[in-house]
Amino acid sequence: MIDPITIKDVKLKLGELCRKKRQSYGLSQEDLGEVLGLSRYTIQKFESGKNATLDTVLKIVNHFGLLPSITKEIDQEIANQNNISLY
Amino acid sequence: MIDPITIKDVKLKLGELCRKKRQSYGLSQEDLGEVLGLSRYTIQKFESGKNATLDTVLKIVNHFGLLPSITKEIDQEIANQNNISLY
DNA sequence: TATATTTGTGTATTATAATAAACAATTATG
DNA sequence: CATAATTGTTTATTATAATACACAAATATA
């Protein structure tokens, strides 16, 4: 039995992704917060895997160009849901 | 020029996905809230595209078995980030 | 090494998500 | 049609995310 993915895991991964993306652009937490209209503290907390609001997450994700792939994923799940009774 | 995906769009899509998934399991908003330890009002607001916390989103997403695919996506982006300077 | 920058952490305050309860409007069921 | 169940929407309260500020620790730069 493999250990299941937890919500905490996902939050930590999201934080890690934010940090790596941010650093790849040479931005400080302060810089990123400023362009997104968020405080440095909010970025700091997000990157360390703390809870956040969906708006904060999507602002960050959007800034790094990941909104299309997320949208695609959601659209696929919705489409998949509509077909599920056909099998 | 195609119209870009907005954060509002994504929130609406997430709400739609929750509603469809929930209904496919024959659950009321009340039912879903109960199993997730959330109030019906929180489910109601999420399904109508309002802002929410990451914990709330991930609880819902997790309940419908979508955490692995999200994790995979994040992992891919992190890996992709590590490789980006190779090109 | 010395200085500057960035990051982690603390405290207090503000904004807002989450809860609880009630009621009307809608939708499903007998 | 009548009744039950579900959903949408309010109001008030509580919990907590976000902000602003300061300061120490860590990291990068001259």
PDB file of C-alpha atoms (C1' of nucleotides) in Angstrom:
ATOM      1  CA  MET A   1       0.000   0.000   0.000  1.00  0.00           C
ATOM      2  CA  ILE A   2       1.455   3.287  -1.096  1.00  0.00           C
ATOM      3  CA  ASP A   3       0.927   6.288   1.135  1.00  0.00           C
ATOM      4  CA  PRO A   4      -1.880   8.460  -0.181  1.00  0.00           C
ATOM      5  CA  ILE A   5      -1.349  12.066  -1.147  1.00  0.00           C
ATOM      6  CA  THR A   6      -2.574  14.406   1.552  1.00  0.00           C
ATOM      7  CA  ILE A   7      -3.939  17.920   1.367  1.00  0.00           C
ATOM      8  CA  LYS A   8      -0.905  19.037   3.316  1.00  0.00           C
ATOM      9  CA  ASP A   9       1.348  17.491   0.680  1.00  0.00           C
ATOM     10  CA  VAL A  10      -0.378  19.445  -2.067  1.00  0.00           C
ATOM     11  CA  LYS A  11      -0.076  22.711  -0.177  1.00  0.00           C
ATOM     12  CA  LEU A  12       3.631  22.108   0.338  1.00  0.00           C
ATOM     13  CA  LYS A  13       4.090  21.262  -3.337  1.00  0.00           C
ATOM     14  CA  LEU A  14       2.256  24.405  -4.407  1.00  0.00           C
ATOM     15  CA  GLY A  15       4.504  26.443  -2.160  1.00  0.00           C
ATOM     16  CA  GLU A  16       7.573  24.776  -3.590  1.00  0.00           C
ATOM     17  CA  LEU A  17       6.393  25.459  -7.135  1.00  0.00           C
ATOM     18  CA  CYS A  18       5.781  29.114  -6.346  1.00  0.00           C
ATOM     19  CA  ARG A  19       9.230  29.492  -4.848  1.00  0.00           C
ATOM     20  CA  LYS A  20      10.999  27.851  -7.771  1.00  0.00           C
ATOM     21  CA  LYS A  21       9.066  29.828 -10.357  1.00  0.00           C
ATOM     22  CA  ARG A  22       9.649  33.048  -8.481  1.00  0.00           C
ATOM     23  CA  GLN A  23      13.370  32.423  -8.111  1.00  0.00           C
ATOM     24  CA  SER A  24      13.668  31.479 -11.785  1.00  0.00           C
ATOM     25  CA  TYR A  25      12.473  34.973 -12.608  1.00  0.00           C
ATOM     26  CA  GLY A  26      14.854  36.506 -10.095  1.00  0.00           C
ATOM     27  CA  LEU A  27      12.005  37.914  -8.031  1.00  0.00           C
ATOM     28  CA  SER A  28      12.041  38.401  -4.282  1.00  0.00           C
ATOM     29  CA  GLN A  29       8.954  37.582  -2.235  1.00  0.00           C
ATOM     30  CA  GLU A  30       8.507  41.332  -1.959  1.00  0.00           C
ATOM     31  CA  ASP A  31       8.655  41.731  -5.750  1.00  0.00           C
ATOM     32  CA  LEU A  32       6.122  38.999  -6.409  1.00  0.00           C
ATOM     33  CA  GLY A  33       3.761  40.300  -3.773  1.00  0.00           C
ATOM     34  CA  GLU A  34       3.942  43.756  -5.262  1.00  0.00           C
ATOM     35  CA  VAL A  35       3.064  42.754  -8.815  1.00  0.00           C
ATOM     36  CA  LEU A  36       0.178  40.618  -7.557  1.00  0.00           C
ATOM     37  CA  GLY A  37      -1.135  43.138  -5.056  1.00  0.00           C
ATOM     38  CA  LEU A  38      -0.319  40.806  -2.168  1.00  0.00           C
ATOM     39  CA  SER A  39       1.844  41.331   0.881  1.00  0.00           C
ATOM     40  CA  ARG A  40       5.212  39.640   1.209  1.00  0.00           C
ATOM     41  CA  TYR A  41       3.865  37.832   4.228  1.00  0.00           C
ATOM     42  CA  THR A  42       1.137  36.213   2.135  1.00  0.00           C
ATOM     43  CA  ILE A  43       3.727  34.969  -0.360  1.00  0.00           C
ATOM     44  CA  GLN A  44       5.899  33.766   2.484  1.00  0.00           C
ATOM     45  CA  LYS A  45       3.069  31.819   4.067  1.00  0.00           C
ATOM     46  CA  PHE A  46       1.983  30.310   0.775  1.00  0.00           C
ATOM     47  CA  GLU A  47       5.488  29.166  -0.095  1.00  0.00           C
ATOM     48  CA  SER A  48       5.811  27.467   3.273  1.00  0.00           C
ATOM     49  CA  GLY A  49       2.649  25.432   2.670  1.00  0.00           C
ATOM     50  CA  LYS A  50       0.197  27.331   4.839  1.00  0.00           C
ATOM     51  CA  ASN A  51      -3.461  27.729   4.026  1.00  0.00           C
ATOM     52  CA  ALA A  52      -4.460  30.543   1.670  1.00  0.00           C
ATOM     53  CA  THR A  53      -7.447  31.754  -0.281  1.00  0.00           C
ATOM     54  CA  LEU A  54      -8.293  30.522  -3.759  1.00  0.00           C
ATOM     55  CA  ASP A  55      -7.852  34.049  -5.100  1.00  0.00           C
ATOM     56  CA  THR A  56      -4.301  34.166  -3.776  1.00  0.00           C
ATOM     57  CA  VAL A  57      -3.463  30.775  -5.260  1.00  0.00           C
ATOM     58  CA  LEU A  58      -4.933  31.661  -8.636  1.00  0.00           C
ATOM     59  CA  LYS A  59      -3.192  35.029  -8.750  1.00  0.00           C
ATOM     60  CA  ILE A  60       0.135  33.294  -8.242  1.00  0.00           C
ATOM     61  CA  VAL A  61      -0.628  30.428 -10.608  1.00  0.00           C
ATOM     62  CA  ASN A  62      -1.866  32.874 -13.221  1.00  0.00           C
ATOM     63  CA  HIS A  63       1.263  34.993 -12.974  1.00  0.00           C
ATOM     64  CA  PHE A  64       3.406  31.996 -13.853  1.00  0.00           C
ATOM     65  CA  GLY A  65       1.204  31.136 -16.822  1.00  0.00           C
ATOM     66  CA  LEU A  66      -0.346  28.013 -15.376  1.00  0.00           C
ATOM     67  CA  LEU A  67      -3.998  29.030 -15.602  1.00  0.00           C
ATOM     68  CA  PRO A  68      -4.574  27.535 -19.068  1.00  0.00           C
ATOM     69  CA  SER A  69      -3.348  24.088 -18.067  1.00  0.00           C
ATOM     70  CA  ILE A  70      -5.470  24.154 -14.926  1.00  0.00           C
ATOM     71  CA  THR A  71      -8.489  25.269 -16.918  1.00  0.00           C
ATOM     72  CA  LYS A  72      -7.872  22.467 -19.375  1.00  0.00           C
ATOM     73  CA  GLU A  73      -7.742  19.949 -16.561  1.00  0.00           C
ATOM     74  CA  ILE A  74     -11.008  21.202 -15.073  1.00  0.00           C
ATOM     75  CA  ASP A  75     -12.712  21.231 -18.462  1.00  0.00           C
ATOM     76  CA  GLN A  76     -11.587  17.665 -19.050  1.00  0.00           C
ATOM     77  CA  GLU A  77     -12.984  16.552 -15.695  1.00  0.00           C
ATOM     78  CA  ILE A  78     -16.290  18.255 -16.406  1.00  0.00           C
ATOM     79  CA  ALA A  79     -16.473  16.628 -19.837  1.00  0.00           C
ATOM     80  CA  ASN A  80     -15.466  13.306 -18.314  1.00  0.00           C
ATOM     81  CA  GLN A  81     -18.214  13.669 -15.749  1.00  0.00           C
ATOM     82  CA  ASN A  82     -20.794  14.181 -18.475  1.00  0.00           C
ATOM     83  CA  ASN A  83     -19.758  10.980 -20.243  1.00  0.00           C
ATOM     84  CA  ILE A  84     -19.419   8.709 -17.268  1.00  0.00           C
ATOM     85  CA  SER A  85     -22.870   7.146 -17.563  1.00  0.00           C
ATOM     86  CA  LEU A  86     -22.192   6.041 -21.127  1.00  0.00           C
ATOM     87  CA  TYR A  87     -20.012   3.125 -19.986  1.00  0.00           C
TER      88      TYR A  87
ATOM     89  CA  MET B   1      -6.970  37.729 -30.130  1.00  0.00           C
ATOM     90  CA  ILE B   2      -8.775  35.156 -28.052  1.00  0.00           C
ATOM     91  CA  ASP B   3     -10.123  36.237 -24.707  1.00  0.00           C
ATOM     92  CA  PRO B   4      -7.799  35.149 -21.904  1.00  0.00           C
ATOM     93  CA  ILE B   5      -8.933  32.904 -19.102  1.00  0.00           C
ATOM     94  CA  THR B   6      -9.642  34.876 -15.957  1.00  0.00           C
ATOM     95  CA  ILE B   7      -9.421  33.917 -12.313  1.00  0.00           C
ATOM     96  CA  LYS B   8     -13.175  34.381 -12.120  1.00  0.00           C
ATOM     97  CA  ASP B   9     -13.614  31.886 -14.956  1.00  0.00           C
ATOM     98  CA  VAL B  10     -11.598  29.283 -13.093  1.00  0.00           C
ATOM     99  CA  LYS B  11     -13.586  29.777  -9.895  1.00  0.00           C
ATOM    100  CA  LEU B  12     -16.825  29.357 -11.829  1.00  0.00           C
ATOM    101  CA  LYS B  13     -15.514  26.217 -13.503  1.00  0.00           C
ATOM    102  CA  LEU B  14     -14.413  24.747 -10.188  1.00  0.00           C
ATOM    103  CA  GLY B  15     -17.866  25.381  -8.801  1.00  0.00           C
ATOM    104  CA  GLU B  16     -19.476  23.764 -11.803  1.00  0.00           C
ATOM    105  CA  LEU B  17     -17.225  20.730 -11.460  1.00  0.00           C
ATOM    106  CA  CYS B  18     -18.098  20.373  -7.780  1.00  0.00           C
ATOM    107  CA  ARG B  19     -21.798  20.557  -8.525  1.00  0.00           C
ATOM    108  CA  LYS B  20     -21.670  17.974 -11.290  1.00  0.00           C
ATOM    109  CA  LYS B  21     -19.553  15.576  -9.288  1.00  0.00           C
ATOM    110  CA  ARG B  22     -21.750  15.984  -6.248  1.00  0.00           C
ATOM    111  CA  GLN B  23     -24.938  15.423  -8.206  1.00  0.00           C
ATOM    112  CA  SER B  24     -23.471  12.378  -9.926  1.00  0.00           C
ATOM    113  CA  TYR B  25     -23.125  10.817  -6.500  1.00  0.00           C
ATOM    114  CA  GLY B  26     -26.662  11.824  -5.552  1.00  0.00           C
ATOM    115  CA  LEU B  27     -25.424  14.044  -2.728  1.00  0.00           C
ATOM    116  CA  SER B  28     -27.111  17.219  -1.547  1.00  0.00           C
ATOM    117  CA  GLN B  29     -24.992  20.253  -0.613  1.00  0.00           C
ATOM    118  CA  GLU B  30     -25.828  19.357   2.958  1.00  0.00           C
ATOM    119  CA  ASP B  31     -24.560  15.789   2.483  1.00  0.00           C
ATOM    120  CA  LEU B  32     -21.300  16.878   0.916  1.00  0.00           C
ATOM    121  CA  GLY B  33     -20.689  19.494   3.567  1.00  0.00           C
ATOM    122  CA  GLU B  34     -21.261  16.935   6.272  1.00  0.00           C
ATOM    123  CA  VAL B  35     -18.779  14.364   4.979  1.00  0.00           C
ATOM    124  CA  LEU B  36     -16.146  17.061   4.495  1.00  0.00           C
ATOM    125  CA  GLY B  37     -16.750  18.835   7.781  1.00  0.00           C
ATOM    126  CA  LEU B  38     -17.924  21.952   5.959  1.00  0.00           C
ATOM    127  CA  SER B  39     -21.164  23.867   6.199  1.00  0.00           C
ATOM    128  CA  ARG B  40     -23.744  23.737   3.418  1.00  0.00           C
ATOM    129  CA  TYR B  41     -23.222  27.445   2.953  1.00  0.00           C
ATOM    130  CA  THR B  42     -19.554  26.916   2.148  1.00  0.00           C
ATOM    131  CA  ILE B  43     -20.439  24.341  -0.506  1.00  0.00           C
ATOM    132  CA  GLN B  44     -23.126  26.661  -1.872  1.00  0.00           C
ATOM    133  CA  LYS B  45     -20.712  29.555  -2.166  1.00  0.00           C
ATOM    134  CA  PHE B  46     -17.991  27.457  -3.742  1.00  0.00           C
ATOM    135  CA  GLU B  47     -20.362  26.011  -6.341  1.00  0.00           C
ATOM    136  CA  SER B  48     -21.472  29.503  -7.300  1.00  0.00           C
ATOM    137  CA  GLY B  49     -17.889  30.582  -7.973  1.00  0.00           C
ATOM    138  CA  LYS B  50     -17.185  32.615  -4.852  1.00  0.00           C
ATOM    139  CA  ASN B  51     -13.800  32.830  -3.211  1.00  0.00           C
ATOM    140  CA  ALA B  52     -12.834  30.079  -0.776  1.00  0.00           C
ATOM    141  CA  THR B  53      -9.820  28.810   1.118  1.00  0.00           C
ATOM    142  CA  LEU B  54      -7.332  26.367  -0.362  1.00  0.00           C
ATOM    143  CA  ASP B  55      -8.226  23.858   2.332  1.00  0.00           C
ATOM    144  CA  THR B  56     -11.869  23.946   1.286  1.00  0.00           C
ATOM    145  CA  VAL B  57     -10.996  23.510  -2.389  1.00  0.00           C
ATOM    146  CA  LEU B  58      -8.629  20.638  -1.704  1.00  0.00           C
ATOM    147  CA  LYS B  59     -11.096  18.865   0.587  1.00  0.00           C
ATOM    148  CA  ILE B  60     -13.674  18.927  -2.190  1.00  0.00           C
ATOM    149  CA  VAL B  61     -11.218  18.019  -4.928  1.00  0.00           C
ATOM    150  CA  ASN B  62      -9.821  15.226  -2.792  1.00  0.00           C
ATOM    151  CA  HIS B  63     -13.264  13.791  -2.086  1.00  0.00           C
ATOM    152  CA  PHE B  64     -13.877  13.402  -5.799  1.00  0.00           C
ATOM    153  CA  GLY B  65     -10.535  11.686  -6.326  1.00  0.00           C
ATOM    154  CA  LEU B  66      -8.841  14.507  -8.187  1.00  0.00           C
ATOM    155  CA  LEU B  67      -5.889  15.038  -5.860  1.00  0.00           C
ATOM    156  CA  PRO B  68      -3.555  12.610  -7.691  1.00  0.00           C
ATOM    157  CA  SER B  69      -4.004  14.321 -11.048  1.00  0.00           C
ATOM    158  CA  ILE B  70      -3.444  17.727  -9.489  1.00  0.00           C
ATOM    159  CA  THR B  71      -0.352  16.486  -7.711  1.00  0.00           C
ATOM    160  CA  LYS B  72       0.924  15.052 -10.955  1.00  0.00           C
ATOM    161  CA  GLU B  73       0.429  18.378 -12.675  1.00  0.00           C
ATOM    162  CA  ILE B  74       2.301  20.240  -9.939  1.00  0.00           C
ATOM    163  CA  ASP B  75       5.124  17.710  -9.949  1.00  0.00           C
ATOM    164  CA  GLN B  76       5.439  18.076 -13.701  1.00  0.00           C
ATOM    165  CA  GLU B  77       5.624  21.845 -13.428  1.00  0.00           C
ATOM    166  CA  ILE B  78       8.283  21.615 -10.742  1.00  0.00           C
ATOM    167  CA  ALA B  79      10.293  19.169 -12.849  1.00  0.00           C
ATOM    168  CA  ASN B  80       9.791  21.350 -15.894  1.00  0.00           C
ATOM    169  CA  GLN B  81      11.047  24.329 -13.930  1.00  0.00           C
ATOM    170  CA  ASN B  82      14.223  22.475 -13.044  1.00  0.00           C
ATOM    171  CA  ASN B  83      14.925  21.691 -16.702  1.00  0.00           C
ATOM    172  CA  ILE B  84      14.085  25.017 -18.252  1.00  0.00           C
ATOM    173  CA  SER B  85      17.663  26.270 -18.457  1.00  0.00           C
ATOM    174  CA  LEU B  86      18.726  23.237 -20.496  1.00  0.00           C
ATOM    175  CA  TYR B  87      17.166  24.619 -23.687  1.00  0.00           C
TER     176      TYR B  87
ATOM    177  C1'  DT C   1      34.963  40.919   6.114  1.00  0.00           C
ATOM    178  C1'  DA C   2      31.575  44.466   5.824  1.00  0.00           C
ATOM    179  C1'  DT C   3      27.245  45.829   3.686  1.00  0.00           C
ATOM    180  C1'  DA C   4      23.079  45.020   1.442  1.00  0.00           C
ATOM    181  C1'  DT C   5      19.400  42.074   0.307  1.00  0.00           C
ATOM    182  C1'  DT C   6      16.361  38.575   1.220  1.00  0.00           C
ATOM    183  C1'  DT C   7      13.971  35.621   4.123  1.00  0.00           C
ATOM    184  C1'  DG C   8      11.820  33.835   8.424  1.00  0.00           C
ATOM    185  C1'  DT C   9       9.224  35.077  12.332  1.00  0.00           C
ATOM    186  C1'  DG C  10       6.600  37.837  15.719  1.00  0.00           C
ATOM    187  C1'  DT C  11       2.611  41.043  17.070  1.00  0.00           C
ATOM    188  C1'  DA C  12      -1.471  43.705  16.289  1.00  0.00           C
ATOM    189  C1'  DT C  13      -5.174  45.029  13.207  1.00  0.00           C
ATOM    190  C1'  DT C  14      -8.343  44.503   9.316  1.00  0.00           C
ATOM    191  C1'  DA C  15     -10.767  41.966   5.886  1.00  0.00           C
ATOM    192  C1'  DT C  16     -13.197  38.137   4.833  1.00  0.00           C
ATOM    193  C1'  DA C  17     -14.086  33.028   4.657  1.00  0.00           C
ATOM    194  C1'  DA C  18     -16.690  29.760   7.476  1.00  0.00           C
ATOM    195  C1'  DT C  19     -20.393  28.732  10.570  1.00  0.00           C
ATOM    196  C1'  DA C  20     -25.186  28.589  12.294  1.00  0.00           C
ATOM    197  C1'  DA C  21     -29.926  29.486  11.865  1.00  0.00           C
ATOM    198  C1'  DA C  22     -33.977  30.874   9.477  1.00  0.00           C
ATOM    199  C1'  DC C  23     -36.989  31.457   5.471  1.00  0.00           C
ATOM    200  C1'  DA C  24     -38.425  31.824   0.654  1.00  0.00           C
ATOM    201  C1'  DA C  25     -38.008  29.808  -3.882  1.00  0.00           C
ATOM    202  C1'  DT C  26     -37.296  25.985  -6.520  1.00  0.00           C
ATOM    203  C1'  DT C  27     -37.283  21.149  -7.692  1.00  0.00           C
ATOM    204  C1'  DA C  28     -38.353  16.368  -6.853  1.00  0.00           C
ATOM    205  C1'  DT C  29     -41.524  12.849  -5.085  1.00  0.00           C
ATOM    206  C1'  DG C  30     -45.971  10.613  -3.396  1.00  0.00           C
TER     207       DG C  30
ATOM    208  C1'  DC D   1     -51.987  18.749  -6.613  1.00  0.00           C
ATOM    209  C1'  DA D   2     -49.819  18.291  -2.120  1.00  0.00           C
ATOM    210  C1'  DT D   3     -45.733  17.341   0.447  1.00  0.00           C
ATOM    211  C1'  DA D   4     -40.963  16.792   0.998  1.00  0.00           C
ATOM    212  C1'  DA D   5     -36.447  17.793  -0.150  1.00  0.00           C
ATOM    213  C1'  DT D   6     -33.094  20.774  -2.002  1.00  0.00           C
ATOM    214  C1'  DT D   7     -31.317  25.069  -3.069  1.00  0.00           C
ATOM    215  C1'  DG D   8     -30.606  30.179  -2.932  1.00  0.00           C
ATOM    216  C1'  DT D   9     -30.255  33.918   0.055  1.00  0.00           C
ATOM    217  C1'  DT D  10     -30.275  36.672   4.316  1.00  0.00           C
ATOM    218  C1'  DT D  11     -28.321  38.062   9.086  1.00  0.00           C
ATOM    219  C1'  DA D  12     -25.256  37.631  12.890  1.00  0.00           C
ATOM    220  C1'  DT D  13     -21.175  35.563  14.868  1.00  0.00           C
ATOM    221  C1'  DT D  14     -16.688  33.230  14.856  1.00  0.00           C
ATOM    222  C1'  DA D  15     -12.437  31.774  12.851  1.00  0.00           C
ATOM    223  C1'  DT D  16      -8.744  32.889  10.212  1.00  0.00           C
ATOM    224  C1'  DA D  17      -6.411  34.736   5.937  1.00  0.00           C
ATOM    225  C1'  DA D  18      -4.315  39.124   4.658  1.00  0.00           C
ATOM    226  C1'  DT D  19      -2.053  43.318   5.878  1.00  0.00           C
ATOM    227  C1'  DA D  20       1.416  46.360   8.015  1.00  0.00           C
ATOM    228  C1'  DC D  21       5.277  46.863  10.791  1.00  0.00           C
ATOM    229  C1'  DA D  22       9.401  45.578  13.085  1.00  0.00           C
ATOM    230  C1'  DC D  23      13.501  42.800  13.844  1.00  0.00           C
ATOM    231  C1'  DA D  24      16.575  38.861  13.745  1.00  0.00           C
ATOM    232  C1'  DA D  25      18.637  35.292  10.861  1.00  0.00           C
ATOM    233  C1'  DA D  26      20.334  33.891   6.712  1.00  0.00           C
ATOM    234  C1'  DT D  27      22.128  34.734   2.051  1.00  0.00           C
ATOM    235  C1'  DA D  28      24.165  37.369  -1.521  1.00  0.00           C
ATOM    236  C1'  DT D  29      27.154  41.041  -3.049  1.00  0.00           C
ATOM    237  C1'  DA D  30      30.979  44.689  -2.936  1.00  0.00           C
TER     238       DA D  30
END
